[in-house]
Short mmCIF file of C-alpha atoms in Angstrom, two decimals:
data_model
loop_
_atom_site.label_atom_id
_atom_site.label_comp_id
_atom_site.label_asym_id
_atom_site.label_seq_id
_atom_site.Cartn_x
_atom_site.Cartn_y
_atom_site.Cartn_z
CA MET A 1 -14.41 -20.14 -21.30
CA ALA A 2 -14.85 -18.45 -17.93
CA GLU A 3 -13.70 -14.90 -17.31
CA VAL A 4 -13.17 -12.74 -14.25
CA HIS A 5 -12.53 -9.01 -14.23
CA PHE A 6 -11.50 -6.62 -11.44
CA VAL A 7 -10.36 -3.02 -11.22
CA GLU A 8 -8.22 -1.88 -8.28
CA ASN A 9 -6.93 1.54 -7.33
CA CYS A 10 -3.38 1.61 -5.98
CA GLU A 11 -1.70 4.10 -3.69
CA ALA A 12 1.34 4.17 -5.94
CA PRO A 13 2.32 6.13 -9.03
CA LEU A 14 1.68 4.42 -12.36
CA GLU A 15 5.38 3.64 -12.93
CA VAL A 16 5.74 1.99 -9.50
CA ALA A 17 2.62 -0.16 -9.93
CA PHE A 18 3.78 -1.27 -13.38
CA GLN A 19 7.31 -2.11 -12.23
CA TYR A 20 5.99 -4.11 -9.29
CA LEU A 21 3.62 -6.23 -11.40
CA ASP A 22 6.19 -6.60 -14.17
CA ASP A 23 8.72 -8.21 -11.78
CA TYR A 24 8.19 -12.00 -11.77
CA ARG A 25 9.76 -12.22 -8.27
CA ASN A 26 6.66 -10.49 -6.84
CA VAL A 27 4.04 -12.80 -8.37
CA THR A 28 3.85 -15.26 -5.47
CA ASP A 29 3.44 -12.30 -3.07
CA TYR A 30 0.31 -10.90 -4.72
CA TRP A 31 -1.17 -13.73 -6.83
CA HIS A 32 -3.51 -15.71 -4.60
CA GLY A 33 -2.64 -19.41 -4.61
CA MET A 34 0.47 -19.04 -6.78
CA THR A 35 3.08 -21.32 -5.22
CA SER A 36 5.75 -21.06 -7.91
CA TYR A 37 6.44 -18.63 -10.76
CA LYS A 38 9.80 -18.85 -12.50
CA PRO A 39 11.20 -17.63 -15.80
CA VAL A 40 12.22 -20.13 -18.46
CA GLY A 41 15.20 -18.92 -20.45
CA GLU A 42 17.10 -15.66 -20.47
CA ILE A 43 14.23 -13.17 -20.88
CA LYS A 44 12.89 -12.26 -17.42
CA HIS A 45 10.23 -9.70 -18.46
CA GLY A 46 8.77 -8.08 -21.50
CA LEU A 47 7.50 -9.45 -24.77
CA GLY A 48 8.43 -13.10 -25.28
CA ALA A 49 9.30 -13.85 -21.64
CA ILE A 50 8.15 -17.37 -20.68
CA PHE A 51 7.27 -18.55 -17.17
CA GLU A 52 6.50 -21.85 -15.44
CA ALA A 53 3.66 -21.37 -12.97
CA VAL A 54 2.02 -23.53 -10.31
CA GLN A 55 -1.21 -22.28 -8.76
CA LYS A 56 -3.30 -23.96 -6.10
CA LEU A 57 -7.01 -23.49 -6.77
CA GLY A 58 -9.18 -25.19 -4.21
CA PRO A 59 -8.32 -28.89 -4.21
CA LYS A 60 -6.14 -28.71 -7.35
CA SER A 61 -2.62 -27.53 -8.11
CA LEU A 62 -2.50 -26.45 -11.74
CA LYS A 63 0.75 -26.19 -13.67
CA SER A 64 1.11 -24.07 -16.76
CA ARG A 65 3.66 -22.40 -18.96
CA ILE A 66 2.80 -18.88 -20.04
CA THR A 67 4.34 -16.38 -22.39
CA THR A 68 4.15 -12.61 -22.48
CA VAL A 69 2.18 -11.70 -25.60
CA HIS A 70 1.86 -7.95 -25.03
CA TRP A 71 4.12 -5.63 -23.09
CA GLU A 72 3.79 -1.87 -23.26
CA GLN A 73 5.52 -0.02 -20.44
CA ASN A 74 3.08 1.61 -18.00
CA VAL A 75 0.13 0.57 -20.20
CA ARG A 76 -0.41 -3.20 -20.52
CA ILE A 77 1.05 -6.61 -19.76
CA ALA A 78 -0.71 -9.66 -21.24
CA TYR A 79 0.08 -13.35 -20.89
CA GLN A 80 -1.20 -16.41 -22.74
CA SER A 81 -0.71 -20.01 -21.70
CA VAL A 82 1.24 -22.28 -24.03
CA SER A 83 0.76 -25.45 -21.96
CA GLY A 84 -1.35 -26.56 -19.03
CA MET A 85 -4.62 -24.81 -18.33
CA ASP A 86 -5.69 -22.66 -21.29
CA SER A 87 -5.67 -19.12 -19.91
CA SER A 88 -5.04 -15.50 -20.69
CA THR A 89 -4.29 -12.75 -18.20
CA THR A 90 -4.19 -9.02 -18.89
CA PHE A 91 -3.16 -6.14 -16.67
CA ASP A 92 -4.13 -2.67 -17.95
CA PHE A 93 -2.62 0.32 -16.16
CA SER A 94 -3.71 3.94 -15.94
CA ALA A 95 -2.74 6.93 -13.82
CA ILE A 96 -5.34 8.46 -11.53
CA ASP A 97 -3.00 11.28 -10.49
CA ASP A 98 0.71 11.67 -9.71
CA THR A 99 0.58 9.34 -6.70
CA HIS A 100 -2.25 6.89 -7.51
CA SER A 101 -2.89 4.42 -10.30
CA ARG A 102 -5.53 1.99 -11.45
CA VAL A 103 -4.94 -1.62 -12.51
CA GLU A 104 -7.55 -3.56 -14.43
CA LEU A 105 -7.13 -7.34 -14.25
CA ARG A 106 -8.81 -9.79 -16.65
CA ILE A 107 -8.40 -13.55 -16.45
CA ALA A 108 -9.99 -15.94 -18.92
CA PHE A 109 -9.55 -19.69 -18.68
CA THR A 110 -10.73 -23.00 -20.11
CA LEU A 111 -9.85 -26.40 -18.73
CA PRO A 112 -9.10 -29.24 -21.16
CA GLY A 113 -10.92 -32.56 -21.23
CA GLY A 114 -14.33 -32.29 -22.89
CA ILE A 115 -17.26 -32.89 -20.55
CA ALA A 116 -15.02 -33.71 -17.57
CA GLY A 117 -13.03 -30.52 -18.17
CA ARG A 118 -16.19 -28.43 -18.34
CA ALA A 119 -17.41 -30.01 -15.09
CA LEU A 120 -14.05 -29.27 -13.43
CA GLU A 121 -14.20 -25.72 -14.82
CA LYS A 122 -17.57 -25.20 -13.12
CA THR A 123 -16.15 -26.62 -9.88
CA LEU A 124 -13.07 -24.39 -10.00
CA GLU A 125 -14.83 -21.22 -11.25
CA PRO A 126 -15.71 -20.01 -7.71
CA PHE A 127 -12.11 -20.63 -6.60
CA VAL A 128 -10.81 -18.68 -9.61
CA GLY A 129 -13.17 -15.80 -8.87
CA THR A 130 -12.06 -15.71 -5.23
CA ALA A 131 -8.40 -16.01 -6.22
CA ALA A 132 -8.75 -13.18 -8.75
CA ARG A 133 -10.53 -10.95 -6.24
CA ASN A 134 -7.86 -11.66 -3.60
CA THR A 135 -5.13 -11.11 -6.20
CA ALA A 136 -6.59 -7.73 -7.14
CA GLN A 137 -6.78 -6.72 -3.47
CA ASN A 138 -3.23 -7.97 -2.83
CA MET A 139 -1.96 -5.96 -5.82
CA SER A 140 -3.53 -2.84 -4.41
CA ARG A 141 -2.09 -3.44 -0.93
CA GLN A 142 1.40 -4.34 -2.15
#
């Protein structure tokens, strides 16, 4: 399993940063390479919300279905894949002061397919690192 980790400071209060990242309609604006991100079912955010995602990483477009496994307002949002690429994503939020916040982003992923999957994982790992770094920067800017 490969993992990337970034911490970004945001020029927004904690509540604003959390609301922005909690809104699925913003994902394609800040998530590098994400071409589609749509809810499946009635729940649009919070624990149990499920999303269909398509992300372009280098030469590949990867589809996955993810579910929200942890949701604590202004503290943490965590997702786990239920199909497609095996991945987990966690956003941890903290206030710096009344007008600034910090978001910590962790992404862990494993590609299926034995030896071929591990080879593809090594090929895509630089793209994932770049995508995560760009995502973190985009989050801060947005």
